[in-house]
PDB file of C-alpha atoms in Angstrom:
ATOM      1  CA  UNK A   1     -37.237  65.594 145.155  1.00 45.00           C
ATOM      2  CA  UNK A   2     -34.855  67.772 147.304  1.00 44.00           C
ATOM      3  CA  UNK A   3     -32.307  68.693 144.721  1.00 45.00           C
ATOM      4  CA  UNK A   4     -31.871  71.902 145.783  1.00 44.00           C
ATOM      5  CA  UNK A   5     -29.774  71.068 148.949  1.00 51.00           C
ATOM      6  CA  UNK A   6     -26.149  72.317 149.412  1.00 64.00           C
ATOM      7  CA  UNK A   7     -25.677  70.783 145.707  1.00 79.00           C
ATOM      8  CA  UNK A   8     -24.057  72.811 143.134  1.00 84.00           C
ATOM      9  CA  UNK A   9     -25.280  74.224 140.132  1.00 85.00           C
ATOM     10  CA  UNK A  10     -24.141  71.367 137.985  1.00 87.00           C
ATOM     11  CA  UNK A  11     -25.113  68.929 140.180  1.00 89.00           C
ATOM     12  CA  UNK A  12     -28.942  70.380 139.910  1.00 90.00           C
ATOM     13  CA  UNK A  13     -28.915  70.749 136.535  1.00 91.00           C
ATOM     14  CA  UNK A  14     -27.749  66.784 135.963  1.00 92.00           C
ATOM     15  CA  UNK A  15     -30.778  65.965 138.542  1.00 93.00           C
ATOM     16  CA  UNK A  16     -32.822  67.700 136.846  1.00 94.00           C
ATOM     17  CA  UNK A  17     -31.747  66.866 132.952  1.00 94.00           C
ATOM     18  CA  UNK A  18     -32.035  62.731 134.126  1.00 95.00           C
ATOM     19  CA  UNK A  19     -35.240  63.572 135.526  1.00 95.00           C
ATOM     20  CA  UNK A  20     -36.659  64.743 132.302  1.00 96.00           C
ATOM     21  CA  UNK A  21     -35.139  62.527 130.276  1.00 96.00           C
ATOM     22  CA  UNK A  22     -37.357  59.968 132.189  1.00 96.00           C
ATOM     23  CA  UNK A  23     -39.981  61.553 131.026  1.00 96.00           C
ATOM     24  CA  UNK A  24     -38.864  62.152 127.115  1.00 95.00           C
ATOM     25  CA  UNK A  25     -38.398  58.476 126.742  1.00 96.00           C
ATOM     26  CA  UNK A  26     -41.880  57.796 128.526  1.00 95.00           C
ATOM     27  CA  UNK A  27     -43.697  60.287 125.626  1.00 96.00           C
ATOM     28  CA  UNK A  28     -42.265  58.376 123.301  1.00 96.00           C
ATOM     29  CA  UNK A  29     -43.613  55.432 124.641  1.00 96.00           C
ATOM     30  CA  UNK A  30     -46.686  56.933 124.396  1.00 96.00           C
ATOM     31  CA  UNK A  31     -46.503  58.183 120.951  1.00 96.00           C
ATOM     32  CA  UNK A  32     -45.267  54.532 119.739  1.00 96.00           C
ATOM     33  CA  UNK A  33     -48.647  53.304 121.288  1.00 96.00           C
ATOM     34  CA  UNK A  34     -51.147  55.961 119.600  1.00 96.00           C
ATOM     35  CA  UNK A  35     -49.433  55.692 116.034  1.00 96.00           C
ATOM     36  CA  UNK A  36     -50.050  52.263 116.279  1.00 96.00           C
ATOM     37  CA  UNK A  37     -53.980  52.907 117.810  1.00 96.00           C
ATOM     38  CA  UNK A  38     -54.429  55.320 115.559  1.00 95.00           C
ATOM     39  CA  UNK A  39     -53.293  53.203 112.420  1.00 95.00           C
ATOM     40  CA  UNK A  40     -55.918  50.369 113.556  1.00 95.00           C
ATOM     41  CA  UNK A  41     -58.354  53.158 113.799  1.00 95.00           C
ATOM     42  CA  UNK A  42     -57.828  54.531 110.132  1.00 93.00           C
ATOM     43  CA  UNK A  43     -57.661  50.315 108.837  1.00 94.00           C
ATOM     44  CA  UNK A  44     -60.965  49.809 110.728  1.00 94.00           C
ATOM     45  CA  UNK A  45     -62.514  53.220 109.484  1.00 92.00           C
ATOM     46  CA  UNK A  46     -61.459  52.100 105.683  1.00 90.00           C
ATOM     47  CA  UNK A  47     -63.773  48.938 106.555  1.00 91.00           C
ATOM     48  CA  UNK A  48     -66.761  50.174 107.802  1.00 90.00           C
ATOM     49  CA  UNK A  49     -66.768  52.404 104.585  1.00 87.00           C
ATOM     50  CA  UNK A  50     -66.193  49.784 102.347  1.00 87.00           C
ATOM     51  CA  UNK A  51     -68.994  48.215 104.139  1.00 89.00           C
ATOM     52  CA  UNK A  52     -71.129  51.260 103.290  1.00 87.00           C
ATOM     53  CA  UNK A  53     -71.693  51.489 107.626  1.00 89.00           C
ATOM     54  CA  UNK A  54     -71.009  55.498 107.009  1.00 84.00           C
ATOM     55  CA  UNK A  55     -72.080  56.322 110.601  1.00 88.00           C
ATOM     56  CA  UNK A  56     -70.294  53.504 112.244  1.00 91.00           C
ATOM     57  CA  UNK A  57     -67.124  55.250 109.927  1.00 90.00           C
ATOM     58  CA  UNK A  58     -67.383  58.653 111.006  1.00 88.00           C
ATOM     59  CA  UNK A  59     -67.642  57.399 114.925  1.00 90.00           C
ATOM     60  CA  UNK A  60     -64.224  56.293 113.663  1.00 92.00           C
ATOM     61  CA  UNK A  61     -63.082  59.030 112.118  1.00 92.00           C
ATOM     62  CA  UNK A  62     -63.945  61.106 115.323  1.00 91.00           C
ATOM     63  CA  UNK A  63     -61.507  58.662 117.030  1.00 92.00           C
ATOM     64  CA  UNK A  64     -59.073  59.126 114.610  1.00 94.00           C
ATOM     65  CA  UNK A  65     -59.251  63.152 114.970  1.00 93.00           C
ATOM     66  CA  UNK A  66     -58.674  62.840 118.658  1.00 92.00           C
ATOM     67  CA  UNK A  67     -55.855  60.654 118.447  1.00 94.00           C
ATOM     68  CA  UNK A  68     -53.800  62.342 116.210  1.00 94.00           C
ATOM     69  CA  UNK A  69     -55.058  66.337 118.367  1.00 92.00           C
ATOM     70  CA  UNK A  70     -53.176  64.004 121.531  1.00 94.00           C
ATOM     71  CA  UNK A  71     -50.144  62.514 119.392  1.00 96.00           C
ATOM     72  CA  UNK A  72     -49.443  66.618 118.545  1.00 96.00           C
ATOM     73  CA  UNK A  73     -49.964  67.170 122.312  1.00 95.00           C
ATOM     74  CA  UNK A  74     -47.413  64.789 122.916  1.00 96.00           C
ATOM     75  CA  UNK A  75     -45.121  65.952 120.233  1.00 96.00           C
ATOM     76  CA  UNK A  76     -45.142  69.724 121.302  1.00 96.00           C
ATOM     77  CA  UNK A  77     -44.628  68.260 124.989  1.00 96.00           C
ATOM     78  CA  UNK A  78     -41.543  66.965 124.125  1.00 96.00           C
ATOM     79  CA  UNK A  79     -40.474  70.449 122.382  1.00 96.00           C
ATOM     80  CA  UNK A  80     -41.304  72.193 125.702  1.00 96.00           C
ATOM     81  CA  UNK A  81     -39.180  68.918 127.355  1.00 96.00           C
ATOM     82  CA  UNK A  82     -36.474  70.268 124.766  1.00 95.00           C
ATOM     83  CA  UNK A  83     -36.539  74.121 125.309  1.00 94.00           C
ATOM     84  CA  UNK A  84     -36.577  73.447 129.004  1.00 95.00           C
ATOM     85  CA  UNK A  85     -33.159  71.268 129.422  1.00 94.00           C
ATOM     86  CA  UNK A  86     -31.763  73.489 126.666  1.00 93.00           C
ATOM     87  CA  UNK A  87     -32.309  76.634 128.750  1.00 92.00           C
ATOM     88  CA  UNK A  88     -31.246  74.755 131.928  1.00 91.00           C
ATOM     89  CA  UNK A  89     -28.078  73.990 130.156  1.00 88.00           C
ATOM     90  CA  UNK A  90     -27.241  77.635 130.002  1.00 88.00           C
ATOM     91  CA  UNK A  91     -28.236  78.318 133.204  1.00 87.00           C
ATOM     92  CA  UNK A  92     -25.972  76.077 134.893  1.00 87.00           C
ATOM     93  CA  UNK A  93     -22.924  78.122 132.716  1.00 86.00           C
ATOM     94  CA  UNK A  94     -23.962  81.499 134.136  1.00 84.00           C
ATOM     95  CA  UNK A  95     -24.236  80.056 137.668  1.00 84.00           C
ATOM     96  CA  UNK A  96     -21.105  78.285 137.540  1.00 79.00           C
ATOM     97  CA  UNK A  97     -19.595  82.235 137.097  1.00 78.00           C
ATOM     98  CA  UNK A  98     -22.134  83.826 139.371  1.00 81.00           C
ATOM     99  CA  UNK A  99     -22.912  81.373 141.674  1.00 77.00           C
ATOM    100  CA  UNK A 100     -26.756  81.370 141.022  1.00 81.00           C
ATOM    101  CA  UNK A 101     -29.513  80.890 138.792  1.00 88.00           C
ATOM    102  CA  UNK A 102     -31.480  83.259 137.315  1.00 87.00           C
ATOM    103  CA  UNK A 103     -35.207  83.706 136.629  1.00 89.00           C
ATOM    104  CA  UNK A 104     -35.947  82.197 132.811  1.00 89.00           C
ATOM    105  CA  UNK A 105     -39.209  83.387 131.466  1.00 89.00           C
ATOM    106  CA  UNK A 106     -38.617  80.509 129.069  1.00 89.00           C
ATOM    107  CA  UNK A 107     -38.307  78.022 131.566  1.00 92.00           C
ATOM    108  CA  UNK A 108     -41.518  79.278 132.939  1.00 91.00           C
ATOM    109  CA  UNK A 109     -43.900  79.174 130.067  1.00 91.00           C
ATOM    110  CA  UNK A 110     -43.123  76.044 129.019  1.00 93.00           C
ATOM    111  CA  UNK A 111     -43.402  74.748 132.702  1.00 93.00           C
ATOM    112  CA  UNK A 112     -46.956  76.258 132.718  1.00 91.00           C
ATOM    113  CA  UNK A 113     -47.895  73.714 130.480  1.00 92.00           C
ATOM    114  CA  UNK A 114     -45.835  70.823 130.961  1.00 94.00           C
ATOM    115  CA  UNK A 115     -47.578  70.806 134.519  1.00 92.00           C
ATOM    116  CA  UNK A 116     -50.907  70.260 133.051  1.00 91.00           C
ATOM    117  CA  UNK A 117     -49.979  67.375 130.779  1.00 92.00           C
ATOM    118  CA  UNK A 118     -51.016  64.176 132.723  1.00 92.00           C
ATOM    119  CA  UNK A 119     -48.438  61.652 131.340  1.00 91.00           C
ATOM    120  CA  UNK A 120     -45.524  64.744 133.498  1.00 94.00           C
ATOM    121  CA  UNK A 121     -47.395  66.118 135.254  1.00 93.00           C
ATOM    122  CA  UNK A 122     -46.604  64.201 138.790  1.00 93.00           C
ATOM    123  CA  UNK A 123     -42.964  64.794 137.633  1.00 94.00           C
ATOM    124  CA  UNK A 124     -43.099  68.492 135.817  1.00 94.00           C
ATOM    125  CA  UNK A 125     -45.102  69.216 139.215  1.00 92.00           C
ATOM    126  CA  UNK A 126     -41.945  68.087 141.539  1.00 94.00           C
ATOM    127  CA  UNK A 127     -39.462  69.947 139.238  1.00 94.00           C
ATOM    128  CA  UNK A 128     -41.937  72.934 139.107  1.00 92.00           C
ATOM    129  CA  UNK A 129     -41.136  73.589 142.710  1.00 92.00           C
ATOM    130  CA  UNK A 130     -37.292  72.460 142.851  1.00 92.00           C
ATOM    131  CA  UNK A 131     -36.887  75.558 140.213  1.00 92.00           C
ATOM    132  CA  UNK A 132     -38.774  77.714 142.168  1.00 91.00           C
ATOM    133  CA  UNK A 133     -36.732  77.165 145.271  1.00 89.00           C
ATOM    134  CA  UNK A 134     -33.469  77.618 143.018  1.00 88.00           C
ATOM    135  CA  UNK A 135     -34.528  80.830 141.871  1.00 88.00           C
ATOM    136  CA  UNK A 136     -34.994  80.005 137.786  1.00 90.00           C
ATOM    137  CA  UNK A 137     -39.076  80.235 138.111  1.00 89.00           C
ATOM    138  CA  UNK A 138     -41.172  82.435 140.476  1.00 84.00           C
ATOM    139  CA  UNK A 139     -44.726  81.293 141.330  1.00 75.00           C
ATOM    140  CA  UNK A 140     -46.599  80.709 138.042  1.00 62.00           C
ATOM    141  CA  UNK A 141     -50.051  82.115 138.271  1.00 49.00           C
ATOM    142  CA  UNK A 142     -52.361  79.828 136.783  1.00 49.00           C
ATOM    143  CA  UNK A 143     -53.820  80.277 133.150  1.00 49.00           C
ATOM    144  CA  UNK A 144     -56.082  77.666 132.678  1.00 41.00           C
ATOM    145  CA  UNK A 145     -58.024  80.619 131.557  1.00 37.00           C
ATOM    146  CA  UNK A 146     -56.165  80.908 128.246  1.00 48.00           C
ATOM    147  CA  UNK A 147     -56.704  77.210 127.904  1.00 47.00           C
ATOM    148  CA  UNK A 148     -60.078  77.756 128.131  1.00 38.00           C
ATOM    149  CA  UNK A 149     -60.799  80.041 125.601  1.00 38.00           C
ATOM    150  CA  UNK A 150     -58.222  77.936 123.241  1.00 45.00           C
ATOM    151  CA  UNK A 151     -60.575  75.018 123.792  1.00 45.00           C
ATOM    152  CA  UNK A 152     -63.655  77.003 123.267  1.00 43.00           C
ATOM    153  CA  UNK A 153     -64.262  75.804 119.488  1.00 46.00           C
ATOM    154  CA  UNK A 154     -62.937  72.648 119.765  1.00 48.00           C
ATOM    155  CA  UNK A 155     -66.180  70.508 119.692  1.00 55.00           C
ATOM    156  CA  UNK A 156     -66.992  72.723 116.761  1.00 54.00           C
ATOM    157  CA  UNK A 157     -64.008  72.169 115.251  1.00 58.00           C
ATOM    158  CA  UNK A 158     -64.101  67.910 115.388  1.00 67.00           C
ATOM    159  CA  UNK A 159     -67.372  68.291 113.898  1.00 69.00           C
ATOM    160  CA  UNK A 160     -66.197  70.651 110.983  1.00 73.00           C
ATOM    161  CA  UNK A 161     -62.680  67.544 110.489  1.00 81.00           C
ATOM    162  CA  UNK A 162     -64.612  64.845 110.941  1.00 85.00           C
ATOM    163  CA  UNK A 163     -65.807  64.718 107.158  1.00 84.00           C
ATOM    164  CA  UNK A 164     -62.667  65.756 105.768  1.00 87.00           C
ATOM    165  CA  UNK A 165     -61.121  63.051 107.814  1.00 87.00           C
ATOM    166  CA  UNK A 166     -63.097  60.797 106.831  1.00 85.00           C
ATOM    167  CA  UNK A 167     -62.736  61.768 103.232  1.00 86.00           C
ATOM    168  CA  UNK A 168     -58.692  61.126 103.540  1.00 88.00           C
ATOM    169  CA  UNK A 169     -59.154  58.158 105.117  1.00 87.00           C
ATOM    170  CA  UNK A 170     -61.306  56.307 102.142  1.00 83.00           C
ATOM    171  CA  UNK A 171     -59.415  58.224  99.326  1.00 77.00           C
ATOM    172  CA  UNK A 172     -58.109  56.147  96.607  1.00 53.00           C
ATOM    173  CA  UNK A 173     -59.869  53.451  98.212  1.00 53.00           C
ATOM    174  CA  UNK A 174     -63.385  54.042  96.129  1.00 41.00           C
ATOM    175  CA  UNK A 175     -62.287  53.552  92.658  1.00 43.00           C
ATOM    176  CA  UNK A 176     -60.585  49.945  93.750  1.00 47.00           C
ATOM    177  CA  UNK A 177     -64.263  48.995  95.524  1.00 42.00           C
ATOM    178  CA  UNK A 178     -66.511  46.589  93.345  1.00 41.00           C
ATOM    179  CA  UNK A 179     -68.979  48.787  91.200  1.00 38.00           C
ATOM    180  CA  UNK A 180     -71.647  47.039  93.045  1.00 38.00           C
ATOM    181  CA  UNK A 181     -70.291  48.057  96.255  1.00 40.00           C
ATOM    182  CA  UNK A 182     -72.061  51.684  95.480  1.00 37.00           C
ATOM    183  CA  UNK A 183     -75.718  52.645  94.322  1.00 34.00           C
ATOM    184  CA  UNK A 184     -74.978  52.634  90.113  1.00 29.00           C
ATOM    185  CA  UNK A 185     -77.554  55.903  90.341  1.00 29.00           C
ATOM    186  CA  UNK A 186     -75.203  57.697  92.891  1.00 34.00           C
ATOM    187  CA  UNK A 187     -71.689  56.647  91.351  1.00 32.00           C
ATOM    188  CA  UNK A 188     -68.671  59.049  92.279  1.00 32.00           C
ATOM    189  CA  UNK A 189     -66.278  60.524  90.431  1.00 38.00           C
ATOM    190  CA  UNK A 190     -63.119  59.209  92.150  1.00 36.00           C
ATOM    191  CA  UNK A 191     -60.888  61.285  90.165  1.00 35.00           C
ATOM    192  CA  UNK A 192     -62.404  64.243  91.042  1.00 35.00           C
ATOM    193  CA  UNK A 193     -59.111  66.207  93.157  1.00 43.00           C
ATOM    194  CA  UNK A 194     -60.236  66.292  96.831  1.00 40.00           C
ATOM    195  CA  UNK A 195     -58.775  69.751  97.212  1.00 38.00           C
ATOM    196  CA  UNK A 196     -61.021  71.224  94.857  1.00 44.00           C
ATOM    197  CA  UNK A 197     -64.356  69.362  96.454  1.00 48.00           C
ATOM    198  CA  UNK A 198     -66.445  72.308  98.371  1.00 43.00           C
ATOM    199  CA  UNK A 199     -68.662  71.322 101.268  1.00 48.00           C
ATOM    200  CA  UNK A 200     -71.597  70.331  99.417  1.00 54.00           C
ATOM    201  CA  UNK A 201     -69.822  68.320  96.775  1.00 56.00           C
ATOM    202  CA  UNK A 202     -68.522  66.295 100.380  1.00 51.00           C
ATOM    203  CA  UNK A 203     -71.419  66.401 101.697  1.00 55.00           C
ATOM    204  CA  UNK A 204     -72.844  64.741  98.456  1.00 63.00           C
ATOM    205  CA  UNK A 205     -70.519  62.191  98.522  1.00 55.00           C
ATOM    206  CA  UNK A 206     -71.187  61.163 101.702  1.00 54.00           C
ATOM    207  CA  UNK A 207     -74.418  61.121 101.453  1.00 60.00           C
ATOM    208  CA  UNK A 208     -73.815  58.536  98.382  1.00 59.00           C
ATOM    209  CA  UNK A 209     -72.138  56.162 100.693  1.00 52.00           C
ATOM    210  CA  UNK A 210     -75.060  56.258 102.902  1.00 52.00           C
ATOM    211  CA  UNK A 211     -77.471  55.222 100.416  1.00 54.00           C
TER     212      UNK A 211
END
């Protein structure tokens, strides 16, 4: 892109808005596409449960966790899509009196991250250094550091959801199975609230299913 070029502030701004509406409408793309991945996951998950194939399920329900951590990265993508053309709206009023842009921490953080999401990044990457040439951005250091340490339980974390996924997923499904379906010794008590379940009452049930 070479926006920036004897072009005035409006002019940008419209460049710039079209360019990131290209890239609103190709998140939700995405997100149509992992609902419905998702959905089969969660359908295929209630299966292999049903089938009593409890490991196969929670290799599922791991899926599951991931896809709906991405559909959130997605959704907060487009908020930082939002904030951005929001606060490029406003800049292009204030130049329009002086002239010029001016520096928008705003603008900055939320092109921090927008340039580390792969399905913008090509594009967020392009804009990234339009802005800094118009003055709204300066040179972002980068804090893939803070990422980092964000990250740092999240393997942890999957592990700690993946039972209380999977719990979700085959809720209200157990008192519809055949009696049969389950060991008569190890019957559960589907009406049991799943809020008020601790870890070893879970972990109990699961183990049930494995049996």
């Amino acid at each position: 892109m070479n926006l920036f070029n004897r072009k005035k502030p409006e002019e940008i701004v419209r460049e710039w808005d079209r360019a990131l509406n290209r890239e609103q409408r190709k998140i939700d793309r995405e997100l149509q596409q992992s609902k419905r991945q998702v959905q089969k996951m969660e359908a295929d998950c209630k299966k292999m449960a049903k089938k009593n194939q409890v490991d196969a399920a929670k290799v599922l329900a791991r899926q599951v966790i991931q896809g709906r951590k991405g559909m959130n990265r997605l959704h907060q993508t487009k908020a930082n899509i939002n904030s951005v053309q929001l606060n490029m709206k406003q800049q292009m009023a204030m130049a329009k009196v002086s002239g010029a842009f001016e520096k928008s921490t705003q603008v900055m953080k939320a092109m921090s991250k927008l340039v580390r999401v792969p399905e913008v990044m090509k594009t967020m990457q392009e804009l990234q250094r339009e802005m800094m040439k118009s003055g709204v951005i300066e040179e972002m250091m980068n804090d893939a550091l803070d990422d980092a340490l964000g990250d740092e339980d999240l393997e942890q974390e999957t592990d700690d959801e993946v039972n209380k996924v999977l719990e979700e997923i085959i809720s209200g499904q157990l008192d519809k199975m055949p009696t049969n379906s389950l060991p008569a010794q190890q019957s559960l008590d589907a009406n049991v609230e799943s809020e008020e379940e601790d870890e070893q009452a879970l972990q109990e049930r699961l183990q049930s299913l494995r049996s």
